[in-house]
Amino acid sequence: MAQSNSLKACVPAYLKEAQLIKQGAEARVYRATFLGRPVVIKERFTKLYRHPEVDEKLTRRRTTQEVRSILRCRRAGINAPVVYFVDYTTHCIFLEDIVHSVSVRDHIASAQTPQHLQALVEKIGEVLAQMHDEDVIHGDLTTSNMLLVPGAEHQHIHLVLIDFGLSYISALPEDKGVDLYVLEKAFLSTHPKTETLFERLLKSYSASSKKSSAVIKKLDEVRLRGRKRSMVG
Ligand SMILES: Nc1ncnc2c1ncn2[C@@H]1O[C@H](COP(=O)(O)OP(=O)(O)OP(=O)(O)O)[C@@H](O)[C@H]1O
Ligand SMILES: [Mg+2]
């Protein structure tokens, strides 16, 4: 009881004013204003079923990883939200709100024909190759974790990567291959009959990175392992 009271007292004042936009299993995402700017606040909350010390460590690690990978991407010119402020006592990250954006997931779902999407998947392949060249492994690549800013100039696609809570730094082709495998699974199950489109994404990835052949080789291995596992049952 004493613990839940003290937890309630910890709700930061800025969250009381914020508007909840997503309640996830690990985090709550809010919209608010910070220093006059529109922000998204991502709050990782305490899991009461976990040991408090373990929980604190895990939550802190996710927060740190998210911030570190965003900064690493931005330094390399890869679009990810600006990090305005991090509160390590309440595990809140204040991010630039990518206003008027739509998720790649919703964009693909509403596209008339796959032809409309070719330039987009080529852009995704290019950006992911850049990210992997910086040794950032995203850890949760899905089309929901990519935002599109509409209204960009013709030919120019403004793609922003988000949700780096499971990311880490690694130069291993295997880790990059698994990252692509996670995306492939998510992509093909979210967007049926897009095999050709996804192949195009991988082609663009390959053309954009000198290190891609080892990664694609690993991707093939991981796919094979997945298939063998499903045959065993
Ligand atoms: N910087 C941002 N600008 C605009 N919208 C955002 C931003 N960050 C997150 N969102 C919106 O909030 C949703 C949830 O954010 P995010 O994917 O980071 O959290 P999550 O999936 O709950 O996280 P986790 O997987 O770490 O539990 C996104 O799908 C997107 O719609
Ligand atoms: Mg997400």
Tab-separated table of C-alpha atoms and ligand atoms in Angstrom:
chain	number	residue	atom	x	y	z
A	1	MET	CA	0.000	0.000	0.000
A	2	ALA	CA	2.734	2.357	1.046
A	3	GLN	CA	4.445	1.514	-2.254
A	4	SER	CA	1.467	2.370	-4.454
A	5	ASN	CA	0.972	5.678	-2.619
A	6	SER	CA	4.545	6.654	-3.145
A	7	LEU	CA	4.224	5.666	-6.817
A	8	LYS	CA	1.216	7.924	-7.259
A	9	ALA	CA	3.124	10.781	-5.724
A	10	CYS	CA	5.779	10.232	-8.404
A	11	VAL	CA	3.509	11.142	-11.343
A	12	PRO	CA	5.326	14.156	-12.706
A	13	ALA	CA	3.384	17.401	-13.016
A	14	TYR	CA	4.072	17.594	-16.770
A	15	LEU	CA	2.231	14.323	-17.380
A	16	LYS	CA	-0.903	15.562	-15.615
A	17	GLU	CA	-1.219	18.197	-18.337
A	18	ALA	CA	-0.344	15.859	-21.197
A	19	GLN	CA	-2.750	14.037	-23.489
A	20	LEU	CA	-2.373	10.265	-23.590
A	21	ILE	CA	-2.141	8.985	-27.170
A	22	LYS	CA	-1.011	5.412	-26.660
A	23	GLN	CA	-0.998	3.015	-23.768
A	24	GLY	CA	1.389	0.152	-24.519
A	25	ALA	CA	2.627	-2.803	-22.514
A	26	GLU	CA	5.887	-1.072	-21.604
A	27	ALA	CA	5.278	2.586	-22.214
A	28	ARG	CA	2.689	5.317	-22.364
A	29	VAL	CA	2.971	7.940	-25.077
A	30	TYR	CA	1.611	11.472	-24.571
A	31	ARG	CA	1.341	14.713	-26.520
A	32	ALA	CA	2.223	17.929	-24.744
A	33	THR	CA	3.993	21.253	-25.091
A	34	PHE	CA	7.517	21.732	-23.801
A	35	LEU	CA	9.270	25.114	-23.936
A	36	GLY	CA	6.638	26.174	-26.439
A	37	ARG	CA	7.209	23.222	-28.761
A	38	PRO	CA	4.911	20.303	-29.551
A	39	VAL	CA	6.408	17.191	-27.989
A	40	VAL	CA	5.710	13.530	-27.580
A	41	ILE	CA	6.512	12.238	-24.113
A	42	LYS	CA	7.317	8.551	-23.836
A	43	GLU	CA	7.011	7.271	-20.301
A	44	ARG	CA	8.237	3.828	-19.353
A	45	PHE	CA	6.310	2.772	-16.299
A	46	THR	CA	7.054	0.478	-13.409
A	47	LYS	CA	5.989	-3.131	-13.732
A	48	LEU	CA	4.749	-4.166	-10.322
A	49	TYR	CA	5.181	-7.893	-11.011
A	50	ARG	CA	8.919	-7.428	-11.519
A	51	HIS	CA	11.361	-7.124	-8.677
A	52	PRO	CA	11.765	-3.346	-8.096
A	53	GLU	CA	15.527	-3.377	-8.597
A	54	VAL	CA	15.347	-5.521	-11.737
A	55	ASP	CA	12.527	-3.350	-13.032
A	56	GLU	CA	14.438	-0.130	-12.383
A	57	LYS	CA	17.488	-1.511	-14.201
A	58	LEU	CA	15.516	-2.717	-17.228
A	59	THR	CA	13.479	0.451	-17.550
A	60	ARG	CA	16.580	2.609	-17.259
A	61	ARG	CA	18.362	0.501	-19.868
A	62	ARG	CA	15.498	0.824	-22.373
A	63	THR	CA	15.399	4.580	-21.853
A	64	THR	CA	19.165	4.924	-22.260
A	65	GLN	CA	19.213	2.683	-25.329
A	66	GLU	CA	16.405	4.598	-26.965
A	67	VAL	CA	18.131	7.950	-26.467
A	68	ARG	CA	21.573	6.678	-27.469
A	69	SER	CA	20.385	5.128	-30.730
A	70	ILE	CA	18.309	8.169	-31.699
A	71	LEU	CA	21.340	10.411	-31.187
A	72	ARG	CA	23.585	8.066	-33.126
A	73	CYS	CA	21.138	8.022	-36.043
A	74	ARG	CA	20.682	11.780	-36.036
A	75	ARG	CA	24.439	12.342	-35.975
A	76	ALA	CA	24.647	10.245	-39.147
A	77	GLY	CA	21.894	12.244	-40.832
A	78	ILE	CA	19.207	9.583	-40.414
A	79	ASN	CA	15.832	11.094	-39.505
A	80	ALA	CA	14.700	10.341	-35.970
A	81	PRO	CA	12.928	12.697	-33.548
A	82	VAL	CA	15.029	15.318	-31.739
A	83	VAL	CA	15.484	14.409	-28.074
A	84	TYR	CA	14.624	17.535	-26.058
A	85	PHE	CA	14.878	16.229	-22.520
A	86	VAL	CA	15.281	12.983	-20.577
A	87	ASP	CA	14.009	12.520	-17.023
A	88	TYR	CA	15.809	9.475	-15.648
A	89	THR	CA	13.945	9.491	-12.335
A	90	THR	CA	10.538	9.069	-14.001
A	91	HIS	CA	11.874	7.408	-17.183
A	92	CYS	CA	10.350	9.982	-19.505
A	93	ILE	CA	11.806	10.970	-22.859
A	94	PHE	CA	10.676	14.250	-24.436
A	95	LEU	CA	10.797	13.916	-28.216
A	96	GLU	CA	10.118	16.195	-31.121
A	97	ASP	CA	6.526	15.600	-32.222
A	98	ILE	CA	6.613	14.606	-35.896
A	99	VAL	CA	3.448	16.566	-36.583
A	100	HIS	CA	0.974	15.499	-39.278
A	101	SER	CA	2.887	12.274	-39.829
A	102	VAL	CA	1.270	8.990	-40.787
A	103	SER	CA	2.767	5.608	-40.046
A	104	VAL	CA	4.150	3.676	-42.996
A	105	ARG	CA	1.723	0.968	-41.934
A	106	ASP	CA	-1.331	3.180	-42.487
A	107	HIS	CA	0.139	4.620	-45.649
A	108	ILE	CA	0.673	1.179	-47.201
A	109	ALA	CA	-2.780	0.031	-46.092
A	110	SER	CA	-4.396	2.967	-47.875
A	111	ALA	CA	-2.307	2.881	-51.064
A	112	GLN	CA	-4.211	2.089	-54.258
A	113	THR	CA	-1.594	-0.065	-55.969
A	114	PRO	CA	1.802	-1.544	-55.080
A	115	GLN	CA	3.297	0.646	-57.833
A	116	HIS	CA	2.593	3.682	-55.679
A	117	LEU	CA	4.764	2.182	-52.985
A	118	GLN	CA	7.932	1.335	-54.896
A	119	ALA	CA	9.708	4.587	-54.183
A	120	LEU	CA	8.750	4.306	-50.519
A	121	VAL	CA	10.152	0.809	-49.991
A	122	GLU	CA	13.330	1.817	-51.820
A	123	LYS	CA	13.687	4.710	-49.404
A	124	ILE	CA	13.145	2.367	-46.435
A	125	GLY	CA	15.860	0.015	-47.738
A	126	GLU	CA	18.238	2.935	-48.133
A	127	VAL	CA	17.604	4.348	-44.644
A	128	LEU	CA	17.942	0.947	-42.960
A	129	ALA	CA	21.234	0.343	-44.777
A	130	GLN	CA	22.486	3.694	-43.485
A	131	MET	CA	21.333	2.830	-39.963
A	132	HIS	CA	23.085	-0.562	-40.072
A	133	ASP	CA	26.231	1.067	-41.430
A	134	GLU	CA	26.228	3.062	-38.164
A	135	ASP	CA	25.952	-0.286	-36.323
A	136	VAL	CA	22.542	0.607	-34.906
A	137	ILE	CA	20.291	-2.458	-34.600
A	138	HIS	CA	16.715	-1.222	-34.194
A	139	GLY	CA	15.345	-4.360	-32.529
A	140	ASP	CA	11.677	-3.712	-33.352
A	141	LEU	CA	11.452	-2.933	-37.054
A	142	THR	CA	7.827	-2.750	-38.141
A	143	THR	CA	5.947	-0.431	-40.465
A	144	SER	CA	4.338	1.139	-37.362
A	145	ASN	CA	7.718	2.318	-36.185
A	146	MET	CA	8.370	4.360	-39.329
A	147	LEU	CA	6.622	7.687	-39.853
A	148	LEU	CA	6.024	9.533	-43.093
A	149	VAL	CA	5.753	13.284	-43.280
A	150	PRO	CA	3.370	14.121	-46.095
A	151	GLY	CA	3.581	17.115	-48.368
A	152	ALA	CA	7.255	16.667	-49.034
A	153	GLU	CA	8.488	17.709	-52.473
A	154	HIS	CA	7.962	15.422	-55.423
A	155	GLN	CA	10.539	12.599	-55.463
A	156	HIS	CA	11.515	13.393	-51.881
A	157	ILE	CA	10.232	11.012	-49.220
A	158	HIS	CA	10.523	12.203	-45.632
A	159	LEU	CA	10.854	9.047	-43.534
A	160	VAL	CA	11.407	9.171	-39.751
A	161	LEU	CA	12.404	6.157	-37.631
A	162	ILE	CA	10.959	5.882	-34.102
A	163	ASP	CA	10.664	3.484	-31.158
A	164	PHE	CA	14.294	2.564	-30.419
A	165	GLY	CA	13.579	1.042	-26.988
A	166	LEU	CA	14.870	-2.394	-28.018
A	167	SER	CA	17.807	-1.114	-30.013
A	168	TYR	CA	21.496	-1.751	-29.419
A	169	ILE	CA	24.848	-1.189	-31.040
A	170	SER	CA	26.437	-4.079	-32.945
A	171	ALA	CA	28.619	-4.510	-36.019
A	172	LEU	CA	27.719	-8.197	-36.446
A	173	PRO	CA	26.097	-9.096	-39.807
A	174	GLU	CA	24.027	-11.675	-37.890
A	175	ASP	CA	22.387	-8.994	-35.724
A	176	LYS	CA	21.632	-6.904	-38.806
A	177	GLY	CA	20.250	-9.968	-40.601
A	178	VAL	CA	17.931	-10.707	-37.677
A	179	ASP	CA	16.823	-7.054	-37.666
A	180	LEU	CA	15.781	-7.432	-41.333
A	181	TYR	CA	14.148	-10.784	-40.615
A	182	VAL	CA	11.990	-9.200	-37.898
A	183	LEU	CA	10.924	-6.554	-40.421
A	184	GLU	CA	10.249	-9.141	-43.124
A	185	LYS	CA	7.964	-11.139	-40.807
A	186	ALA	CA	6.127	-8.028	-39.641
A	187	PHE	CA	5.890	-6.559	-43.138
A	188	LEU	CA	4.508	-9.639	-44.863
A	189	SER	CA	2.008	-10.405	-42.116
A	190	THR	CA	0.765	-6.802	-41.836
A	191	HIS	CA	0.652	-6.238	-45.600
A	192	PRO	CA	-0.453	-9.376	-47.436
A	193	LYS	CA	0.801	-10.121	-50.959
A	194	THR	CA	3.716	-7.733	-50.746
A	195	GLU	CA	6.543	-10.239	-51.336
A	196	THR	CA	7.679	-8.448	-54.494
A	197	LEU	CA	7.582	-5.113	-52.732
A	198	PHE	CA	9.683	-6.427	-49.855
A	199	GLU	CA	12.207	-7.873	-52.321
A	200	ARG	CA	12.515	-4.390	-53.725
A	201	LEU	CA	13.212	-3.051	-50.257
A	202	LEU	CA	16.011	-5.593	-49.820
A	203	LYS	CA	17.457	-4.794	-53.256
A	204	SER	CA	17.632	-1.152	-52.316
A	205	TYR	CA	19.216	-2.071	-48.949
A	206	SER	CA	21.853	-4.109	-50.811
A	207	ALA	CA	22.582	-1.349	-53.283
A	208	SER	CA	22.936	1.221	-50.478
A	209	SER	CA	25.484	-0.493	-48.254
A	210	LYS	CA	28.903	-1.943	-49.008
A	211	LYS	CA	28.498	-4.285	-46.055
A	212	SER	CA	25.161	-5.678	-47.213
A	213	SER	CA	26.220	-8.979	-48.774
A	214	ALA	CA	27.243	-10.498	-45.402
A	215	VAL	CA	23.977	-9.243	-43.895
A	216	ILE	CA	21.793	-10.715	-46.645
A	217	LYS	CA	23.679	-13.999	-46.328
A	218	LYS	CA	22.828	-14.051	-42.625
A	219	LEU	CA	19.221	-13.142	-43.409
A	220	ASP	CA	19.024	-16.213	-45.663
A	221	GLU	CA	20.433	-18.376	-42.858
A	222	VAL	CA	17.990	-16.990	-40.300
A	223	ARG	CA	15.076	-17.598	-42.701
A	224	LEU	CA	16.195	-21.194	-43.182
A	225	ARG	CA	16.449	-21.701	-39.423
A	226	GLY	CA	12.951	-20.287	-39.023
A	227	ARG	CA	11.608	-22.659	-41.642
A	228	LYS	CA	13.316	-25.708	-40.102
A	229	ARG	CA	11.937	-24.784	-36.696
A	230	SER	CA	8.409	-24.549	-38.066
A	231	MET	CA	8.794	-27.955	-39.762
A	232	VAL	CA	9.771	-29.556	-36.454
A	233	GLY	CA	6.661	-27.960	-34.996
B	1	LIG	N1	8.111	11.555	-32.154
B	1	LIG	C1	6.870	11.210	-32.493
B	1	LIG	N2	6.106	12.021	-33.256
B	1	LIG	C2	4.839	11.681	-33.597
B	1	LIG	N3	4.240	10.539	-33.202
B	1	LIG	C3	4.937	9.690	-32.418
B	1	LIG	C4	6.287	9.977	-32.023
B	1	LIG	N4	6.719	8.969	-31.240
B	1	LIG	C5	5.713	8.100	-31.155
B	1	LIG	N5	4.639	8.521	-31.846
B	1	LIG	C6	3.339	7.842	-31.973
B	1	LIG	O1	3.113	7.046	-30.830
B	1	LIG	C7	3.074	5.652	-31.156
B	1	LIG	C8	3.781	4.834	-30.089
B	1	LIG	O2	5.134	5.236	-29.969
B	1	LIG	P1	6.320	4.170	-29.895
B	1	LIG	O3	6.260	3.279	-31.076
B	1	LIG	O4	7.577	4.891	-29.629
B	1	LIG	O5	5.909	3.388	-28.575
B	1	LIG	P2	5.557	1.859	-28.274
B	1	LIG	O6	5.325	1.086	-29.528
B	1	LIG	O7	4.511	1.839	-27.234
B	1	LIG	O8	6.906	1.549	-27.631
B	1	LIG	P3	7.606	0.234	-27.113
B	1	LIG	O9	7.613	-0.701	-28.290
B	1	LIG	O10	8.968	0.737	-26.713
B	1	LIG	O11	6.770	-0.245	-25.965
B	1	LIG	C9	3.727	5.563	-32.521
B	1	LIG	O12	3.272	4.455	-33.254
B	1	LIG	C10	3.330	6.886	-33.164
B	1	LIG	O13	2.019	6.821	-33.686
B	2	MG	MG	5.929	1.279	-31.601
